[in-house]
Coordinates of C-alpha atoms and ligand atoms in Angstrom, one line a residue:
X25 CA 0.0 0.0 0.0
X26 CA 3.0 2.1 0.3
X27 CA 3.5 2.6 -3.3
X28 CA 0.2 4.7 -3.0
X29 CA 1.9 7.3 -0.5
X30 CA 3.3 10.4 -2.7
X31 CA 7.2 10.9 -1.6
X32 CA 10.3 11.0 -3.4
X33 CA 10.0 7.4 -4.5
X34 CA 6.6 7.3 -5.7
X35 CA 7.5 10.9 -7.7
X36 CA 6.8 9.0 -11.3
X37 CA 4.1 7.3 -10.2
X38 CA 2.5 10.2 -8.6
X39 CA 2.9 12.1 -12.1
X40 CA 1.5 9.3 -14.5
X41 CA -1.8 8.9 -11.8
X42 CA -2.5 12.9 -11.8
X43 CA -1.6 13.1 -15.7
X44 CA -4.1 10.0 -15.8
X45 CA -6.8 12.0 -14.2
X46 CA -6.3 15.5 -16.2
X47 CA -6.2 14.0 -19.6
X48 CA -9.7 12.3 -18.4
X49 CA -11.2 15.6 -17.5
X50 CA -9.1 17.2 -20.3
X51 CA -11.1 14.5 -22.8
X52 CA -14.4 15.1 -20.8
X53 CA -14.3 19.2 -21.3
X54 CA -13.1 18.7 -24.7
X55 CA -16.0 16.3 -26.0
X56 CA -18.7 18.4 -23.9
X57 CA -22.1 19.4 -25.7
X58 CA -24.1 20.3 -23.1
X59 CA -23.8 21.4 -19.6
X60 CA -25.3 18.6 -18.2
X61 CA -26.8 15.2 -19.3
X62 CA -29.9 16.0 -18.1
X63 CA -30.1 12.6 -16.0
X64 CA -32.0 12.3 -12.8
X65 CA -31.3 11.3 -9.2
X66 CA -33.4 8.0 -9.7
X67 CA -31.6 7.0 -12.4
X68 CA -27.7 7.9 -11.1
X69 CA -28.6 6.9 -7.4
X70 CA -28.6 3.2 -8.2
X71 CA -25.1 2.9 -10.1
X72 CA -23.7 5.2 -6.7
X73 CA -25.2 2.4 -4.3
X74 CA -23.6 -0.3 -6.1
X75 CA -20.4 0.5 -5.8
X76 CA -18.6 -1.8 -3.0
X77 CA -16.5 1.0 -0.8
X78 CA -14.5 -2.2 0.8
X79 CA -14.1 -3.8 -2.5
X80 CA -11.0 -1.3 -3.7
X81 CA -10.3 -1.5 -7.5
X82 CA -6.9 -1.4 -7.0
X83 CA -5.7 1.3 -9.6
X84 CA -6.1 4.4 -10.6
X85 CA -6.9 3.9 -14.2
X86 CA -9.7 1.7 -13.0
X87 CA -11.1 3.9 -10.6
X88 CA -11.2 6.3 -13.2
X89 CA -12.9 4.6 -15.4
X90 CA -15.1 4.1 -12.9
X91 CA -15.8 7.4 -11.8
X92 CA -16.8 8.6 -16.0
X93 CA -19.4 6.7 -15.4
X94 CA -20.7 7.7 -12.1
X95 CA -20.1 11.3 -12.3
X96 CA -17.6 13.0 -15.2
X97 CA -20.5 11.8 -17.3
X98 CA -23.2 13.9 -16.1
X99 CA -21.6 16.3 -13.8
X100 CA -23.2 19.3 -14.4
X101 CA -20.2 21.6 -16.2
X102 CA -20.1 25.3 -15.6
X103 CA -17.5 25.7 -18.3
X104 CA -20.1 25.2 -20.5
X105 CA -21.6 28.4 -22.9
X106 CA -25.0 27.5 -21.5
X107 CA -24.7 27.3 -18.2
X108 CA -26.3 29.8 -16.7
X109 CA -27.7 28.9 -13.6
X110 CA -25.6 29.6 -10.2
X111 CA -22.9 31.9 -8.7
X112 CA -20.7 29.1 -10.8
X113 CA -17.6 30.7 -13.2
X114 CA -15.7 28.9 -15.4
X115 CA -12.2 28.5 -14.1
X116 CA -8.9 30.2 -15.0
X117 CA -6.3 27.2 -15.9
X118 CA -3.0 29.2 -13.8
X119 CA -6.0 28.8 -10.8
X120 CA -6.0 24.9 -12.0
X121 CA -2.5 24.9 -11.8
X122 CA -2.4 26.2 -8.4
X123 CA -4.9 23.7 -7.1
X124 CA -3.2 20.8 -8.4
X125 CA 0.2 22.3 -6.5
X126 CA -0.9 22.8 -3.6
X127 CA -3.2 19.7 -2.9
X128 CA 0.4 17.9 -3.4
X129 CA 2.3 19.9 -1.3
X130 CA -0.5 20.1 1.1
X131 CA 0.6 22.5 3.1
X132 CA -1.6 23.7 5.9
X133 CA -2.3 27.7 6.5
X134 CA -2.8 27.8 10.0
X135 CA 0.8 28.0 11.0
X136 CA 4.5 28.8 9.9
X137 CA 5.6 25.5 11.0
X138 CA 3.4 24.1 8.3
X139 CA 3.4 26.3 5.4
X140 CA 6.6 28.8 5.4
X141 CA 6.0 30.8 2.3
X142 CA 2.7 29.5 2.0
X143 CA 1.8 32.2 5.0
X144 CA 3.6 35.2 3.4
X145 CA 2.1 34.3 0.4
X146 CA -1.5 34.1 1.9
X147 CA -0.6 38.0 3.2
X148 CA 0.3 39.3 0.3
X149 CA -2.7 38.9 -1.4
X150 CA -5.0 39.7 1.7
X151 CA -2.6 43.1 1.6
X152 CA -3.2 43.0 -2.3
X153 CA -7.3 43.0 -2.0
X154 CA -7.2 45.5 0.8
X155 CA -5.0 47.6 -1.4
X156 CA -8.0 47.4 -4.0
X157 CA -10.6 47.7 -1.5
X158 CA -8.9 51.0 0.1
X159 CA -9.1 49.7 3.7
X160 CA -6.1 51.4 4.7
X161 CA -2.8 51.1 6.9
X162 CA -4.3 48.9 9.5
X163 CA -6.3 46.5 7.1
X164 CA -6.0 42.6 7.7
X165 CA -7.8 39.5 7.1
X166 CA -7.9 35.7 6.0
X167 CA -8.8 33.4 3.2
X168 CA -12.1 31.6 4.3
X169 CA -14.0 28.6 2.6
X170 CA -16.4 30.7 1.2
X171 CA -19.0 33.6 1.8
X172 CA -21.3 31.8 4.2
X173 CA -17.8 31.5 6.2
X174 CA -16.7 35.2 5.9
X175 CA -20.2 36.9 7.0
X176 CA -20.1 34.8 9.9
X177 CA -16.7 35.4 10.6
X178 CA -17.0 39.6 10.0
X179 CA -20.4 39.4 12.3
X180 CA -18.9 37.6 15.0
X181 CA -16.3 40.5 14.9
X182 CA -19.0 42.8 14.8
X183 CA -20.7 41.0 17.7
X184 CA -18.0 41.4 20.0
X185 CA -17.3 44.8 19.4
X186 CA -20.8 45.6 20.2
X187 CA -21.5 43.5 23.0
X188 CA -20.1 40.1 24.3
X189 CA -22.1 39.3 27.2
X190 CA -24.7 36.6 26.1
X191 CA -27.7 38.4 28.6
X192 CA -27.2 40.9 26.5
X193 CA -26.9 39.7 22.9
X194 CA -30.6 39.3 22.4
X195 CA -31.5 43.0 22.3
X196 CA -28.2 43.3 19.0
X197 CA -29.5 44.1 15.4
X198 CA -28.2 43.5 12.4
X199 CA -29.8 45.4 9.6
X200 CA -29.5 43.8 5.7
X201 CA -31.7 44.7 2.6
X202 CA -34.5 41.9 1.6
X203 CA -32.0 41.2 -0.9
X204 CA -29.3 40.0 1.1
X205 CA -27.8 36.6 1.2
X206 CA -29.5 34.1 3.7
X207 CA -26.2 33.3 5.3
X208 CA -26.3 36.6 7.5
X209 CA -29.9 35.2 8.9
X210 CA -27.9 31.8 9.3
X211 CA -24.8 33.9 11.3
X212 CA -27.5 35.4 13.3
X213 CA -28.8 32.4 14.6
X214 CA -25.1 30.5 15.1
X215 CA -24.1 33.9 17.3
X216 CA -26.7 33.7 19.8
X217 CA -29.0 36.7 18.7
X218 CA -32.3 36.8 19.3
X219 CA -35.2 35.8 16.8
X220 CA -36.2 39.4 15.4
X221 CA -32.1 40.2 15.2
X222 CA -32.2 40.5 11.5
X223 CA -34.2 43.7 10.6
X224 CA -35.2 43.3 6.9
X225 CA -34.5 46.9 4.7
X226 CA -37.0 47.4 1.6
X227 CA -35.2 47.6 -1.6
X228 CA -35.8 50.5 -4.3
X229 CA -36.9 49.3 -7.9
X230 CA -33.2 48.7 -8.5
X231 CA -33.2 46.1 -5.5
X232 CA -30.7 48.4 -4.0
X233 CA -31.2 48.8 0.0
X234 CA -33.2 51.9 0.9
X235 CA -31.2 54.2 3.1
X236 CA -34.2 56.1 3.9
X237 CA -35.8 52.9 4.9
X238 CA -32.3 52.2 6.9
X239 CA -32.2 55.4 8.7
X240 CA -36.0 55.4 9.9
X241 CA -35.0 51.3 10.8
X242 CA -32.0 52.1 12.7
X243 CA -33.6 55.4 14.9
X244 CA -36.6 53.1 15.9
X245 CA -34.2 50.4 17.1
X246 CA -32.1 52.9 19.4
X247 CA -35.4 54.3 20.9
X248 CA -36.6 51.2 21.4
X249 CA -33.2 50.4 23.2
X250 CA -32.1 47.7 21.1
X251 CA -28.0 48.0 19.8
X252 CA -27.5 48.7 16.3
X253 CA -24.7 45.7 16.0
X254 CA -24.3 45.9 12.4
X255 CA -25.4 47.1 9.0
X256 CA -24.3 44.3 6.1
X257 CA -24.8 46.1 2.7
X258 CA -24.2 44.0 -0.3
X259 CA -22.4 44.5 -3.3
X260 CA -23.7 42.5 -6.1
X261 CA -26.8 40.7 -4.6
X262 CA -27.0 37.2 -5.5
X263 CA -30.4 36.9 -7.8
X264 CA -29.6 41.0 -9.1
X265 CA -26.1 41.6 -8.7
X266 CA -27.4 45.0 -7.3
X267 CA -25.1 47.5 -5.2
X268 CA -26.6 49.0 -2.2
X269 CA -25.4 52.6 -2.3
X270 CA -22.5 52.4 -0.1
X271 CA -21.7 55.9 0.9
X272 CA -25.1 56.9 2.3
X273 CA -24.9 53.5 4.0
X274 CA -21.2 54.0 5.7
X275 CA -22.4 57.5 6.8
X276 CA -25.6 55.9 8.8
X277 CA -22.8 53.5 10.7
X278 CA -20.9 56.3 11.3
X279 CA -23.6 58.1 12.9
X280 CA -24.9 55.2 14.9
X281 CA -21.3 54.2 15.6
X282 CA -21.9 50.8 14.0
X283 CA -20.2 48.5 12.6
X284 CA -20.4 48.1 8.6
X285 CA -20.0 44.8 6.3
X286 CA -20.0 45.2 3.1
X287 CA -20.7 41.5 1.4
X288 CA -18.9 41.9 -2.1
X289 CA -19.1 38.4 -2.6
X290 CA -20.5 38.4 -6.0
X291 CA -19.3 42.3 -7.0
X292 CA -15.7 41.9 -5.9
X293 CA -14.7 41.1 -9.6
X294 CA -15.5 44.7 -10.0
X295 CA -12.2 45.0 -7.9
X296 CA -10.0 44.4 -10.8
X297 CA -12.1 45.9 -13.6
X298 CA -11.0 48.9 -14.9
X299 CA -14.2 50.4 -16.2
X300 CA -16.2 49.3 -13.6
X301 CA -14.0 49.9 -10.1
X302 CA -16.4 52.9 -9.4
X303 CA -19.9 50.8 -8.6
X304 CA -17.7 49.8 -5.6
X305 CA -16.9 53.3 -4.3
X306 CA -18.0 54.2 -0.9
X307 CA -16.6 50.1 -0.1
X308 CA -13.2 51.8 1.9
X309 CA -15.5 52.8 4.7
X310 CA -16.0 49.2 5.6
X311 CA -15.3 47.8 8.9
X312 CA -15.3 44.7 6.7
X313 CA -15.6 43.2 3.4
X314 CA -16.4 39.4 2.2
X315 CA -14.7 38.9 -1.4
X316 CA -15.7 35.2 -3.4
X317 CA -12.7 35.0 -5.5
X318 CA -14.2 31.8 -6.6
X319 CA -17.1 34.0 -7.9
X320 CA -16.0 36.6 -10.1
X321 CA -12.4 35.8 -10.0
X322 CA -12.8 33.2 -11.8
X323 CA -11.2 30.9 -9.6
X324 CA -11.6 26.7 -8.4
X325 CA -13.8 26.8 -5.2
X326 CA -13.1 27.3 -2.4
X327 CA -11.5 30.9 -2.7
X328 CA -12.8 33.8 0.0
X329 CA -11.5 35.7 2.1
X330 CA -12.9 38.4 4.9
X331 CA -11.4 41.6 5.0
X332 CA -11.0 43.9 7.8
X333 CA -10.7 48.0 8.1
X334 CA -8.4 47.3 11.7
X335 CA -6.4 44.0 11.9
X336 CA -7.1 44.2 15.7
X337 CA -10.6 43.0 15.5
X338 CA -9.0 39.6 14.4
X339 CA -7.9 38.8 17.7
X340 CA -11.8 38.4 18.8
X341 CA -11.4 34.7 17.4
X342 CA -7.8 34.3 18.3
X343 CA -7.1 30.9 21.2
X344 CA -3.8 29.9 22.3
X345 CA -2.7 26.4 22.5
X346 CA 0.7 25.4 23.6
X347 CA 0.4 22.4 20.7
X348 CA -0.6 25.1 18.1
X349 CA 0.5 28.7 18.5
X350 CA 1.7 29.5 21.7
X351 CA 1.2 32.8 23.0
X352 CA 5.4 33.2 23.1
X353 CA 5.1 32.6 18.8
X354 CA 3.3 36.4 18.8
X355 CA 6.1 37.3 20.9
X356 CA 9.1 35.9 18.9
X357 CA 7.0 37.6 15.7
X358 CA 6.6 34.2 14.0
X359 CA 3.7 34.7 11.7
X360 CA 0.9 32.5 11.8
X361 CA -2.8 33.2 10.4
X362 CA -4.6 30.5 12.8
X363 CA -5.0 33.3 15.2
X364 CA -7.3 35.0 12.7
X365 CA -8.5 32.2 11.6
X366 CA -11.9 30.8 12.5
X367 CA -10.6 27.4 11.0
X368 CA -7.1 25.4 12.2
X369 CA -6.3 23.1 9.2
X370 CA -6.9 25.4 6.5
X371 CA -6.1 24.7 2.2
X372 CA -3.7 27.0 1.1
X373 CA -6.4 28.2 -1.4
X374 CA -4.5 31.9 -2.5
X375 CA -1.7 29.9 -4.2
X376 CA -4.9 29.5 -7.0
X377 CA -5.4 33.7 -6.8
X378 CA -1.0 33.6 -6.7
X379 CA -0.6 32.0 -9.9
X380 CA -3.5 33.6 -11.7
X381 CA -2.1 37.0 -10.7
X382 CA 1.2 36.0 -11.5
X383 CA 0.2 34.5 -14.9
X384 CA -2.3 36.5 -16.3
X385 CA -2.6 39.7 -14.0
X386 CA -5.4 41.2 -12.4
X387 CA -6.3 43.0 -15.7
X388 CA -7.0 39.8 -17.4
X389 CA -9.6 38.7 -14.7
X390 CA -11.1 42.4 -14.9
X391 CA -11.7 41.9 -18.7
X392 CA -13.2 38.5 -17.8
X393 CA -15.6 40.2 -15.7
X394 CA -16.1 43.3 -17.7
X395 CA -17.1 40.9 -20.6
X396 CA -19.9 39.1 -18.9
X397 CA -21.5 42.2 -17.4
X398 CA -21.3 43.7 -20.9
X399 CA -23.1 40.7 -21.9
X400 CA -25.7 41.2 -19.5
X401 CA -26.9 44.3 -21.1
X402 CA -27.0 42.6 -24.2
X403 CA -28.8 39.9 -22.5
X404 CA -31.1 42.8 -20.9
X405 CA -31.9 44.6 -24.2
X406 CA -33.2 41.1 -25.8
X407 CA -35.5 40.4 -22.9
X408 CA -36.7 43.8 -22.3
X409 CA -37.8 43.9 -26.8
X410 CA -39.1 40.4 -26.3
X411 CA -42.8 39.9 -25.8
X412 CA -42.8 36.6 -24.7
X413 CA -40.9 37.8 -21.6
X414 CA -40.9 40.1 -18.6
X415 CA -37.3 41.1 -17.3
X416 CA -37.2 42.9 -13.6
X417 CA -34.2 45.1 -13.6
X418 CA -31.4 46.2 -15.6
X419 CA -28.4 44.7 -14.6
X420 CA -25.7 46.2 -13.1
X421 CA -23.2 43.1 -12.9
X422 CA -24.3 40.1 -14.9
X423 CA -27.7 38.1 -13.7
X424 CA -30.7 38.8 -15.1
X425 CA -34.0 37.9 -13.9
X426 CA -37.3 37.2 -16.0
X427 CA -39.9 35.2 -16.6
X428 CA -42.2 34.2 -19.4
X429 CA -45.2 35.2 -20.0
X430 CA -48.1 33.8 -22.0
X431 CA -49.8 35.6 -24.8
X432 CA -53.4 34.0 -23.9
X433 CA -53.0 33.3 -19.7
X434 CA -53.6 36.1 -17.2
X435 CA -53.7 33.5 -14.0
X436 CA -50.9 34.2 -12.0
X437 CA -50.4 30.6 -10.3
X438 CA -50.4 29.2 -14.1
X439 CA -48.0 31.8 -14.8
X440 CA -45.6 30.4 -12.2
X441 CA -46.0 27.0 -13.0
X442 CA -45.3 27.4 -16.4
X443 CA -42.2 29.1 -15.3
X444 CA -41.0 26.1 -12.7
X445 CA -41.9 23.5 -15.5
X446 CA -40.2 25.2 -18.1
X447 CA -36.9 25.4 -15.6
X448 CA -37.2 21.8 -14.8
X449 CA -37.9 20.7 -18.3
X450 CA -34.5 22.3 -19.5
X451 CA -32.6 20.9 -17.1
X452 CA -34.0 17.6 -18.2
X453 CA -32.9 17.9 -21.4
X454 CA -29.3 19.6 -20.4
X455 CA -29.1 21.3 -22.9
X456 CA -29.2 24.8 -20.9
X457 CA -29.1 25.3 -17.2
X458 CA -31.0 28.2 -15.6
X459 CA -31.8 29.0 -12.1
X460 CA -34.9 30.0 -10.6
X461 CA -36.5 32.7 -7.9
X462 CA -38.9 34.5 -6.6
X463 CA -40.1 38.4 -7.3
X464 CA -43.0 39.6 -5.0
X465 CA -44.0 36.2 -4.2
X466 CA -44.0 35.6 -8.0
X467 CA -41.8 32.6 -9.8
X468 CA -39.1 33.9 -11.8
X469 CA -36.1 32.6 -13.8
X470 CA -32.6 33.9 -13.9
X471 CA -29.5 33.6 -16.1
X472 CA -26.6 34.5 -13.6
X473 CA -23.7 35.2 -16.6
X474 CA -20.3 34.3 -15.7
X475 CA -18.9 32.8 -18.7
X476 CA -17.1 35.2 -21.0
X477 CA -18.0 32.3 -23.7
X478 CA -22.0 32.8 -23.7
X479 CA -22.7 35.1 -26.6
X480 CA -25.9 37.3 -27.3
X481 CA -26.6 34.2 -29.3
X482 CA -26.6 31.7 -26.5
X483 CA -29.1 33.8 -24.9
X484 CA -31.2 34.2 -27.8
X485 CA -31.1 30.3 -28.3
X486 CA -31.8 29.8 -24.4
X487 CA -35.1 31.9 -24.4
X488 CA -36.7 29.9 -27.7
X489 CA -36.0 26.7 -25.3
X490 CA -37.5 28.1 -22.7
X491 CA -40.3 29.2 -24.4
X492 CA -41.2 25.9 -26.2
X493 CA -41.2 24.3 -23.1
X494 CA -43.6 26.7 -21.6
X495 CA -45.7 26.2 -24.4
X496 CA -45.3 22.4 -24.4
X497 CA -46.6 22.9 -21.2
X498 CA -49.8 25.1 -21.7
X499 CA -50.8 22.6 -24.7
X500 CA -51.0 19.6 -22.5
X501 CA -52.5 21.0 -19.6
X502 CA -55.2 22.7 -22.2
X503 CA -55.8 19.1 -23.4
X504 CA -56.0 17.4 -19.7
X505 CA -58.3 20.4 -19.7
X506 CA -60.4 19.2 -22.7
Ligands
PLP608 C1 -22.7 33.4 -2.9 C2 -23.0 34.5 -1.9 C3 -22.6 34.3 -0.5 C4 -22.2 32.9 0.0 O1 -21.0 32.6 -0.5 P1 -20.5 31.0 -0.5 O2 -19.2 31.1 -1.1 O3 -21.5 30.3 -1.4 O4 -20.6 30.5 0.9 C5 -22.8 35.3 0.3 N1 -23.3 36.5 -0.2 C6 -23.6 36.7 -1.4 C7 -24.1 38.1 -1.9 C8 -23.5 35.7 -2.4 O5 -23.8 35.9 -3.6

């Protein structure tokens, strides 16, 4: 079993396996017509439960062949054109690169002692995206797993410098736009706040928070002697990629002395564009910032990091541990990152960010990014000359959200069910995949756009599928009808 340890003997080995497994997926990506096979859980659910775990195949070549059939086959692949359903990007190949390096050398972020470089490295390009942001001198932070991870992480920060005894953490707000991501609802609950912590902010017709709405929300919760905690404004929203306006919003914290998060999960791309840097302004007044680089950076997941206006904050989730990082380690100035960390074994995911920087630049990802929110507009013009369909806002990154409408049906509920079967059909068939959601109660479709390879066409195309399967639809049920 040795000889499936990687070390200095198993070098050649190690390189014909992995080769093994990218020309597979190199083959797969290559020969790819559609972004999924459209096959369903009943049908792939059998093949996964007949696979003997503690019946090993032996080799990799086998176990590769092997795993075509139970997933490269109909993994659902964002690279594709017509892809166009989640927060998913296509990935830059220096990121792919990165991943494949540092899953071999494995080294682990939380300490010096078992990264070295990997630690400077990891710095750098926090120092690099605060740079961008405009945090200033004192900025600091971490690479996280994700989003979800880094809005925790920046409202536990925000928690404790409001308030940190727990008698006292049920009368802390947190005030987000309807719009927000459900993971600062989720924070809420995992930091102890009380039920009603979360106070919902009505959106303008752009889906941008309402600061008037924010000021009146904030006033009432002072006189009713509850603690503004925090105010998370967003910066891209997930189903609208709409910007809440920052300035007005870091002039409200300011006056109620509380803490701002801006969650640029989705809009960080706009961080290296240079056309489009200015939707962000008004972000250097955060007291912190969640960036997805395996959003619009077009980076593998999992790439994210939380940003902070003063470093010091960090140490509200720092621990000691003699067989970790020893309180004498800060003293000797021996970096380490576990001590503003909220995880202890941690990938070195910004070697992927490194070597996309170092390959292509930051420029390169901009243009990326600039692309597919040009596209967008194109995308918006279509839908908004297009009978057939009802578009909600003009984009400002690069999702759009619509839905079809009938030329003969007025019923609301058949409207959304058209909608949800047309979505379910085309994901059946693979041969587009779109996501779904909700406007005003109402069921609406969305394309989010993140592959600089979907053209006006692609959309075009997309919407005649969509629309023959709504109207597949409404012809049967007429006939059930009849
Ligand atoms: C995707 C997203 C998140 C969550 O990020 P994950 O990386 O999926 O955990 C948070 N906020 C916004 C606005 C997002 O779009």
């Amino acid at each position: 079993m040795r000889a499936h340890l990687l070390n200095n003997t198993t070098a050649e080995h190690y390189r014909r396996s992995v080769t093994a497994g990218v020309e597979r997926v190199a083959a797969t990506l290559a020969a790819t017509e559609r972004p999924f096979s459209g096959i369903g859980v009943d049908e792939l659910s059998p093949a996964i439960d007949a696979i003997d775990l503690d019946r090993p195949l032996g080799d990799t070549a086998a176990a590769l062949d092997e795993l075509g059939e139970v997933y490269l086959r109909d993994a659902v692949y964002f690279h594709h054109p017509r892809y166009l359903g989640h927060l998913n990007c296509p990935v830059v190949i220096p990121a792919v690169v990165g991943e494949a390096v540092l899953s071999a050398v494995n080294s682990s972020l939380d300490t010096w002692d078992q990264s070295a470089g990997g630690t400077l490295i990891e710095r750098r390009l926090i120092d690099w995206t605060t740079d961008r942001v405009g945090l200033g001198p004192a900025a600091d932070g971490v690479f996280t797993s994700g989003g979800t991870q880094s809005n925790l992480h920046a409202l536990l920060l925000a928690r404790e410098e409001a308030e940190s005894r727990p008698e006292q953490l049920t009368r802390l707000r947190i005030f987000t736009s309807e719009c927000s991501h459900f993971s600062v609802q989720k924070s809420a609950k995992l930091l102890g706040l009380g039920p009603d912590a979360v106070v919902s902010v009505p959106v303008d017709r752009e889906k941008r928070m309402q600061t008037v709405a924010l000021a009146a929300a904030l006033e009432r919760c002072v006189a009713e002697g509850a603690v503004p905690m925090a105010v998370v404004a967003t910066a891209g929203t997930t189903d609208f990629g709409s910007i809440d306006p920052l300035p007005e919003i870091a002039a409200l914290c300011e006056q109620y002395a509380t803490w701002m998060h801006v969650d640029a999960a989705y809009g960080c791309g706009l961080l290296a564009s240079r056309t489009r840097r200015a939707l962000l302004d008004g972000i250097e007044h955060a007291d912190s910032v969640t960036v997805d680089y395996h959003k619009s950076f077009f980076q593998p997941v999992s790439s994210s990091a939380l940003l902070v206006r003063d470093g010091a904050t960090l140490r509200h989730a720092t621990y000691h541990a003699e067989y970790l990082n020893p309180q004498r380690m800060a003293e000797e100035r021996i970096p380490n990152q576990v001590d503003k960390s909220l995880q202890t074994t941690r990938r070195f995911d910004a070697l992927k960010l490194w070597m996309t920087l170092r390959t292509m630049g930051s420029d390169g990802i901009g243009e990326l990014f600039d692309e597919v929110c040009d596209l967008a507009g194109d995308g918006w013009r279509l839908l908004a000359a297009d009978p057939r369909y009802d578009v909600v806002v003009r984009p400002r990154l690069s999702t759009l959200v619509f839905r079809y409408v009938p030329a003969r049906v007025t019923a609301p509920a058949t409207i959304d069910r058209v909608n949800l079967y047309a979505r379910k059909a085309l994901f059946a068939s693979g041969e587009a995949v779109v996501a779904g959601t909700k406007v005003g109660g109402r069921q609406y479709l969305k394309f989010t756009l993140l592959n600089p390879e979907t053209t006006a066409q692609d959309i075009r195309a997309v919407l005649d599928l969509i629309a023959g399967h709504a109207e597949q639809y409404l012809g049967e049920s007429l006939d059930r009808a009849s």
